Tab-separated table of C-alpha atoms in Angstrom:
chain	number	residue	atom	x	y	z
P	1	MET	CA	65.734	37.037	52.807
P	2	GLY	CA	63.617	34.473	51.567
P	3	ALA	CA	60.443	36.511	52.706
P	4	SER	CA	61.619	39.609	50.747
P	5	ILE	CA	61.868	37.473	47.695
P	6	VAL	CA	58.559	36.074	47.986
P	7	VAL	CA	57.029	39.760	48.254
P	8	SER	CA	59.089	41.055	45.470
P	9	LEU	CA	57.770	38.135	43.292
P	10	ALA	CA	54.436	39.014	44.250
P	11	GLN	CA	54.826	42.414	43.530
P	12	ASP	CA	56.296	41.728	40.074
P	13	ALA	CA	53.392	39.334	39.481
P	14	ASN	CA	50.747	42.150	40.474
P	15	ASN	CA	52.520	44.642	38.375
P	16	ALA	CA	52.574	42.096	35.523
P	17	LYS	CA	48.639	41.385	36.048
P	18	LYS	CA	47.901	45.272	35.896
P	19	ILE	CA	49.782	45.664	32.686
P	20	GLU	CA	48.154	42.797	31.219
P	21	ILE	CA	44.518	44.170	32.481
P	22	CYS	CA	45.759	47.772	31.368
P	23	ASN	CA	46.816	46.416	27.783
P	24	ASN	CA	43.372	44.503	27.640
P	25	ARG	CA	41.577	47.388	28.346
P	26	ASN	CA	43.322	49.531	26.006
P	27	ALA	CA	42.916	46.990	23.325
P	28	ALA	CA	39.261	46.845	24.001
P	29	LYS	CA	38.851	50.748	24.296
P	30	SER	CA	40.695	50.739	20.859
P	31	ARG	CA	38.205	48.246	19.300
P	32	LEU	CA	35.486	50.320	20.729
P	33	VAL	CA	36.917	53.371	19.453
P	34	HIS	CA	37.110	52.036	15.874
P	35	SER	CA	33.470	50.896	16.399
P	36	SER	CA	32.577	54.498	17.512
P	37	ASN	CA	34.291	56.082	14.708
P	38	ARG	CA	32.618	53.845	12.213
P	39	LEU	CA	29.152	54.429	13.686
P	40	GLN	CA	29.773	58.087	13.786
P	41	ASP	CA	30.847	57.939	9.806
P	42	GLU	CA	27.496	55.975	9.455
P	43	LEU	CA	25.547	58.282	11.298
P	44	ASN	CA	26.932	61.284	9.608
P	45	HIS	CA	26.191	59.759	5.937
P	46	LEU	CA	22.657	58.911	7.207
P	47	GLN	CA	22.257	62.343	8.247
P	48	ARG	CA	23.090	63.878	5.206
P	49	GLU	CA	21.395	61.454	2.981
P	50	CYS	CA	18.087	62.396	5.053
P	51	LYS	CA	18.798	66.226	4.737
P	52	GLU	CA	19.396	65.841	1.225
P	53	ILE	CA	16.003	63.877	0.933
P	54	GLU	CA	14.446	66.337	3.161
P	55	GLN	CA	15.487	69.102	0.868
P	56	GLU	CA	14.098	67.234	-2.225
P	57	ARG	CA	10.882	66.877	-0.570
P	58	SER	CA	10.517	70.150	0.552
P	59	GLU	CA	11.042	71.098	-3.039
P	60	LEU	CA	8.625	68.711	-4.180
P	61	ASP	CA	6.057	69.914	-1.789
P	62	SER	CA	6.394	73.274	-3.611
P	63	LYS	CA	5.996	71.946	-6.857
P	64	ILE	CA	2.701	70.157	-5.441
P	65	GLN	CA	1.519	73.377	-4.037
P	66	ASP	CA	1.957	75.040	-7.355
P	67	GLU	CA	0.278	72.401	-9.341
P	68	GLU	CA	-2.628	72.454	-6.884
P	69	LYS	CA	-3.042	76.295	-7.407
P	70	ALA	CA	-2.590	75.787	-11.369
P	71	MET	CA	-5.374	73.117	-11.139
P	72	SER	CA	-7.839	74.906	-9.054
P	73	THR	CA	-10.178	75.027	-11.636
P	74	PHE	CA	-11.190	71.390	-11.468
P	75	ARG	CA	-9.451	70.862	-8.193
P	76	HIS	CA	-12.603	69.532	-6.534
P	77	VAL	CA	-14.176	68.074	-9.719
P	78	ARG	CA	-14.220	64.297	-10.197
P	79	ASN	CA	-13.191	63.204	-13.516
P	80	ASP	CA	-12.495	59.331	-13.342
P	81	GLU	CA	-13.581	56.631	-15.809
P	82	THR	CA	-17.232	57.112	-14.612
P	83	VAL	CA	-17.418	60.557	-15.597
P	84	LYS	CA	-17.697	62.075	-19.099
P	85	PHE	CA	-15.787	65.077	-19.652
P	86	LEU	CA	-17.247	67.137	-22.778
P	87	VAL	CA	-15.814	70.229	-24.075
P	88	ALA	CA	-17.757	72.234	-26.782
P	89	ILE	CA	-15.628	74.027	-29.507
P	90	GLY	CA	-16.626	75.923	-32.605
P	91	SER	CA	-16.890	79.426	-34.249
P	92	SER	CA	-18.481	82.297	-32.630
P	93	GLY	CA	-22.290	82.280	-32.861
P	94	ASP	CA	-22.914	78.806	-33.861
P	95	GLY	CA	-24.756	77.672	-30.837
P	96	LYS	CA	-22.186	76.106	-28.361
P	97	SER	CA	-23.777	77.410	-25.409
P	98	THR	CA	-27.329	76.332	-26.558
P	99	VAL	CA	-26.031	72.780	-27.068
P	100	LEU	CA	-24.781	72.557	-23.882
P	101	ASN	CA	-27.832	73.825	-22.081
P	102	ARG	CA	-29.823	71.183	-24.097
P	103	LEU	CA	-27.408	68.513	-22.668
P	104	GLU	CA	-27.598	70.038	-19.234
P	105	GLY	CA	-31.548	69.468	-19.533
P	106	ASP	CA	-32.708	72.786	-20.703
P	107	LEU	CA	-36.021	71.804	-22.754
P	108	SER	CA	-37.124	75.410	-23.137
P	109	LYS	CA	-38.000	76.526	-26.674
P	110	TRP	CA	-34.884	78.512	-27.427
P	111	GLY	CA	-32.429	76.602	-25.117
P	112	ASP	CA	-31.566	79.650	-23.316
P	113	ASN	CA	-32.546	78.759	-19.394
P	114	GLY	CA	-29.681	76.615	-18.713
P	115	SER	CA	-26.370	77.486	-16.926
P	116	PHE	CA	-24.516	78.399	-20.150
P	117	GLU	CA	-25.276	82.073	-21.649
P	118	SER	CA	-26.501	81.802	-25.004
P	119	GLY	CA	-27.233	84.441	-27.616
P	120	ASP	CA	-29.496	84.587	-30.751
P	121	SER	CA	-26.749	86.369	-33.236
P	122	ASP	CA	-23.339	85.732	-34.539
P	123	GLN	CA	-21.924	87.598	-31.860
P	124	SER	CA	-19.740	85.973	-29.362
P	125	VAL	CA	-21.609	85.691	-25.878
P	126	THR	CA	-19.046	83.387	-24.360
P	127	THR	CA	-16.034	85.261	-23.353
P	128	LYS	CA	-14.520	83.082	-20.592
P	129	LEU	CA	-14.261	79.235	-20.159
P	130	PHE	CA	-16.912	77.855	-17.881
P	131	HIS	CA	-17.899	74.547	-16.751
P	132	LYS	CA	-21.074	72.986	-15.374
P	133	GLU	CA	-21.234	69.448	-13.654
P	134	CYS	CA	-24.482	67.794	-14.344
P	135	THR	CA	-25.922	64.232	-14.966
P	136	ILE	CA	-26.918	63.141	-18.636
P	137	ARG	CA	-28.805	60.071	-18.750
P	138	SER	CA	-27.704	58.750	-15.239
P	139	VAL	CA	-24.213	59.564	-16.313
P	140	SER	CA	-22.009	61.986	-14.164
P	141	SER	CA	-20.727	64.643	-16.977
P	142	VAL	CA	-18.782	67.694	-16.849
P	143	LEU	CA	-19.694	70.294	-19.677
P	144	VAL	CA	-17.100	72.899	-20.833
P	145	ASP	CA	-18.100	75.811	-22.874
P	146	THR	CA	-15.377	77.735	-24.838
P	147	PRO	CA	-15.067	81.033	-26.366
P	148	GLY	CA	-15.773	81.193	-30.295
P	149	TYR	CA	-12.720	80.450	-32.237
P	150	ASN	CA	-11.953	83.236	-34.340
P	151	ASP	CA	-14.481	85.442	-31.987
P	152	THR	CA	-15.806	88.876	-32.685
P	153	LYS	CA	-13.163	90.799	-30.681
P	154	LYS	CA	-10.147	88.756	-32.311
P	155	ARG	CA	-9.029	86.936	-29.119
P	156	ASP	CA	-7.799	83.941	-31.052
P	157	ASN	CA	-4.370	84.440	-29.704
P	158	LEU	CA	-5.024	83.738	-26.436
P	159	HIS	CA	-7.609	80.791	-27.321
P	160	PHE	CA	-5.305	77.915	-26.747
P	161	ASN	CA	-3.440	79.559	-23.991
P	162	ASN	CA	-6.651	80.270	-22.198
P	163	LEU	CA	-7.949	76.676	-22.853
P	164	ALA	CA	-4.643	75.011	-21.543
P	165	THR	CA	-4.877	77.047	-18.498
P	166	TYR	CA	-8.265	76.238	-17.933
P	167	LEU	CA	-8.105	72.642	-18.572
P	168	TYR	CA	-4.827	72.274	-16.811
P	169	GLY	CA	-4.935	68.949	-14.594
P	170	CYS	CA	-8.712	68.231	-15.495
P	171	GLY	CA	-7.790	64.771	-16.168
P	172	GLY	CA	-8.605	64.522	-19.629
P	173	VAL	CA	-11.227	65.002	-22.190
P	174	ASP	CA	-13.474	62.279	-23.339
P	175	ALA	CA	-15.061	64.216	-26.188
P	176	PHE	CA	-14.983	67.425	-28.153
P	177	LEU	CA	-18.378	68.721	-29.415
P	178	LEU	CA	-17.653	70.374	-32.584
P	179	VAL	CA	-20.894	72.709	-32.995
P	180	VAL	CA	-21.378	73.709	-36.521
P	181	ASN	CA	-24.085	75.277	-39.047
P	182	GLY	CA	-25.596	72.044	-40.401
P	183	THR	CA	-26.963	74.127	-43.399
P	184	LYS	CA	-23.409	74.030	-44.973
P	185	ILE	CA	-21.459	70.686	-45.949
P	186	ARG	CA	-18.229	72.521	-46.319
P	187	PHE	CA	-15.438	73.285	-43.742
P	188	ASP	CA	-14.896	77.059	-44.155
P	189	ARG	CA	-11.350	78.353	-43.736
P	190	ASN	CA	-11.743	79.284	-39.918
P	191	LEU	CA	-13.182	76.005	-39.202
P	192	GLN	CA	-10.051	74.194	-41.027
P	193	ASP	CA	-7.643	76.521	-39.068
P	194	MET	CA	-9.359	75.584	-35.847
P	195	LEU	CA	-9.451	71.938	-36.370
P	196	GLN	CA	-5.752	71.938	-37.336
P	197	CYS	CA	-5.011	74.011	-34.299
P	198	TYR	CA	-6.570	71.232	-32.072
P	199	ASP	CA	-4.878	68.618	-34.104
P	200	ARG	CA	-1.504	70.246	-33.309
P	201	PHE	CA	-2.467	71.001	-29.703
P	202	PHE	CA	-3.958	67.479	-28.667
P	203	GLY	CA	-2.099	65.405	-31.424
P	204	ALA	CA	-3.734	63.145	-34.106
P	205	MET	CA	-5.849	61.091	-31.309
P	206	PHE	CA	-7.879	64.384	-31.351
P	207	TRP	CA	-10.059	62.992	-34.126
P	208	ASN	CA	-10.697	60.027	-32.327
P	209	HIS	CA	-12.427	62.126	-29.725
P	210	LEU	CA	-14.338	64.273	-31.851
P	211	ILE	CA	-18.362	64.539	-32.135
P	212	ILE	CA	-19.765	66.859	-34.737
P	213	VAL	CA	-23.283	68.669	-33.671
P	214	LEU	CA	-24.932	69.962	-36.385
P	215	VAL	CA	-27.400	72.968	-35.452
P	216	ARG	CA	-30.150	74.546	-37.394
P	217	ILE	CA	-31.252	71.399	-38.785
P	218	GLU	CA	-35.214	71.860	-38.331
P	219	GLY	CA	-38.052	72.045	-40.963
P	220	VAL	CA	-37.196	72.443	-44.439
P	221	GLU	CA	-33.516	71.860	-43.533
P	222	LYS	CA	-34.445	68.881	-41.536
P	223	GLU	CA	-35.854	67.292	-44.944
P	224	LYS	CA	-33.148	68.216	-46.814
P	225	TYR	CA	-30.764	66.742	-44.308
P	226	ASP	CA	-32.385	63.313	-44.561
P	227	ASN	CA	-32.910	63.194	-48.272
P	228	THR	CA	-29.559	64.231	-49.492
P	229	ASN	CA	-27.673	61.999	-46.878
P	230	ARG	CA	-25.851	65.311	-45.540
P	231	GLY	CA	-24.258	63.716	-42.605
P	232	GLU	CA	-22.308	61.286	-44.631
P	233	LYS	CA	-21.417	63.970	-47.333
P	234	LEU	CA	-20.168	65.937	-44.297
P	235	LYS	CA	-18.245	63.049	-42.959
P	236	GLN	CA	-16.668	62.454	-46.388
P	237	ASN	CA	-15.719	66.055	-46.544
P	238	LEU	CA	-14.085	65.956	-42.978
P	239	ASN	CA	-11.868	62.783	-43.892
P	240	GLU	CA	-11.026	64.464	-47.189
P	241	THR	CA	-10.226	67.926	-45.913
P	242	PHE	CA	-7.989	66.764	-43.054
P	243	GLY	CA	-6.523	63.527	-44.750
P	244	LEU	CA	-8.297	61.265	-42.291
P	245	ASP	CA	-8.586	57.283	-42.934
P	246	ASP	CA	-11.945	55.498	-43.430
P	247	THR	CA	-11.491	54.041	-39.671
P	248	CYS	CA	-11.751	57.326	-38.072
P	249	ASN	CA	-15.761	57.456	-37.728
P	250	VAL	CA	-16.633	60.611	-36.519
P	251	PRO	CA	-20.034	60.630	-35.168
P	252	ILE	CA	-22.348	63.351	-36.515
P	253	ILE	CA	-25.473	64.325	-34.487
P	254	PRO	CA	-28.100	66.687	-35.886
P	255	ILE	CA	-30.240	69.004	-33.740
P	256	GLY	CA	-32.781	71.861	-34.569
P	257	TYR	CA	-35.295	73.779	-32.160
P	258	ASP	CA	-38.114	71.286	-33.228
P	259	ALA	CA	-35.968	68.180	-32.207
P	260	ASP	CA	-36.395	65.523	-29.516
P	261	PHE	CA	-33.917	67.115	-26.796
P	262	THR	CA	-34.192	64.036	-24.594
P	263	ALA	CA	-33.264	61.831	-27.641
P	264	PHE	CA	-30.440	64.256	-28.936
P	265	CYS	CA	-28.760	64.095	-25.274
P	266	GLY	CA	-28.962	60.364	-25.321
P	267	GLN	CA	-27.556	60.458	-28.724
P	268	VAL	CA	-24.540	62.239	-27.603
P	269	MET	CA	-24.016	60.483	-24.495
P	270	ASP	CA	-23.971	57.159	-26.471
P	271	ALA	CA	-21.375	58.605	-28.716
P	272	ALA	CA	-19.318	59.818	-25.915
P	273	ILE	CA	-19.604	56.352	-24.319
P	274	GLU	CA	-18.568	54.882	-27.406
P	275	ILE	CA	-15.505	56.989	-27.816
P	276	ALA	CA	-14.784	56.179	-23.962
P	277	ASN	CA	-14.995	52.387	-24.538
P	278	HIS	CA	-12.489	52.508	-27.168
P	279	ASN	CA	-10.078	55.401	-25.832
P	280	SER	CA	-8.503	56.676	-22.740
P	281	LYS	CA	-9.505	60.305	-21.810
P	282	LEU	CA	-7.496	62.763	-24.053
P	283	SER	CA	-4.904	64.944	-22.660
P	284	CYS	CA	-1.683	66.642	-23.805
P	285	GLY	CA	1.484	68.097	-22.253
P	286	ALA	CA	-0.007	71.567	-22.163
P	287	ILE	CA	-2.830	70.472	-19.810
P	288	LYS	CA	-1.350	67.155	-18.150
P	289	SER	CA	-0.293	67.925	-14.763
P	290	PRO	CA	2.535	66.124	-13.207
P	291	ILE	CA	1.151	66.298	-9.744
P	292	LYS	CA	0.553	62.368	-9.501
P	293	LYS	CA	3.795	61.782	-10.585
P	294	HIS	CA	4.977	64.405	-7.932
P	295	ARG	CA	2.804	62.888	-5.217
P	296	THR	CA	4.062	59.282	-6.096
P	297	LYS	CA	7.623	60.387	-5.945
P	298	ARG	CA	6.894	62.296	-2.601
P	299	ARG	CA	5.294	59.098	-1.103
P	300	ALA	CA	8.729	57.180	-2.123
P	301	LEU	CA	10.644	59.980	-0.471
P	302	MET	CA	8.798	59.722	2.703
P	303	ASN	CA	9.367	56.154	3.098
P	304	ARG	CA	12.976	56.484	2.361
P	305	ILE	CA	13.082	59.398	5.081
P	306	SER	CA	11.416	56.958	7.459
P	307	GLN	CA	13.489	54.189	6.708
P	308	LEU	CA	16.821	56.433	7.084
P	309	ASN	CA	15.225	57.696	10.701
P	310	ASP	CA	15.177	54.236	11.685
P	311	LYS	CA	18.620	53.720	11.036
P	312	ILE	CA	19.736	57.009	12.381
P	313	ARG	CA	17.920	56.083	15.703
P	314	ASP	CA	19.777	52.610	15.659
P	315	ARG	CA	23.005	54.171	15.032
P	316	GLN	CA	22.391	56.775	17.549
P	317	GLY	CA	21.635	54.059	20.092
P	318	ARG	CA	24.435	51.785	19.208
P	319	TYR	CA	27.070	54.924	19.195
P	320	GLN	CA	25.565	55.881	22.884
P	321	GLU	CA	26.278	52.315	24.005
P	322	VAL	CA	29.716	52.085	22.853
P	323	SER	CA	30.597	55.301	24.420
P	324	ASN	CA	29.465	54.360	27.668
P	325	GLN	CA	31.450	51.359	27.414
P	326	ILE	CA	34.228	53.723	26.450
P	327	ARG	CA	33.680	55.857	29.365
P	328	ILE	CA	33.656	52.860	31.731
P	329	ILE	CA	37.030	51.585	30.590
P	330	ASP	CA	38.423	54.854	30.633
P	331	ASP	CA	37.146	55.045	34.252
P	332	LYS	CA	38.853	52.009	35.049
P	333	LEU	CA	42.162	52.971	33.193
P	334	ASN	CA	42.114	56.249	35.281
P	335	ASN	CA	41.304	54.536	38.732
P	336	PRO	CA	42.508	50.979	38.465
P	337	GLU	CA	41.575	48.654	41.096
P	338	LYS	CA	43.896	47.279	43.651
P	339	LEU	CA	44.966	43.573	43.331
P	340	PRO	CA	45.333	41.341	46.308
């Protein structure tokens, strides 16, 4: 009788121990399952966020590709603070192309041996925008020729649309070279309309980036120019016509077929450098590409994606570790060890 009681007490103790072990394992499993669910929720959240950011990055990549296509004209043209970006503007036949040839280094009699096609009449020779990279007095430069405003085939409606498309993403303009017939000291209606359009297109800062080049100042006209102080009169007329204050000091540079073209190049470059010393490159919404902003944002997104992937890998590792622990407990619950 005593032996059976001992056996019974031992069995009760074993059963109690089994129950205790089972309860402890179930409690541990419950804690692990809770951790597993929490990790799974975190993992799902991180993966959703990563997917959304990947989609945003993909859309940004498409925008960057579109911008690169739109910027194709100057995609491989350097235009930083060491480069002077000069755009010639003016009416048809006033000699923009000839002036640009001189700046490029053309010392020929008529200035028609450079990269820019020029003519000897009031007919518009330049029908498309064109640019040339060159060095002027040891300064890296980009020269841009534009079709004449109010040109002979009445393409003015497209003038600024084409200008915006061509200059898009160029990085900004250091100076506009307004080429005008220097034998006149008044701005005709066409020239006024053009300058007012540039003012509206680029804003009031346009005037701070303007250089006036007076052509046909040679022989008798050169004597008249010097003796009558024509340059100052033209500057005064400019200020009065467009309501500019006296602080707007637009450089005026004369040139004729008998000029010292090397000295002329120096004058233009000195004026452009002076403008650049006091003003950043001129841009506007129509030609300013958001590609730098897009690329900066893309880098931030890529950094965030990298951080998320690190967290995802961490959660995946921890989730796998917890899952393994749950499987071990389940195995022990399903196949409990025998107690002595």
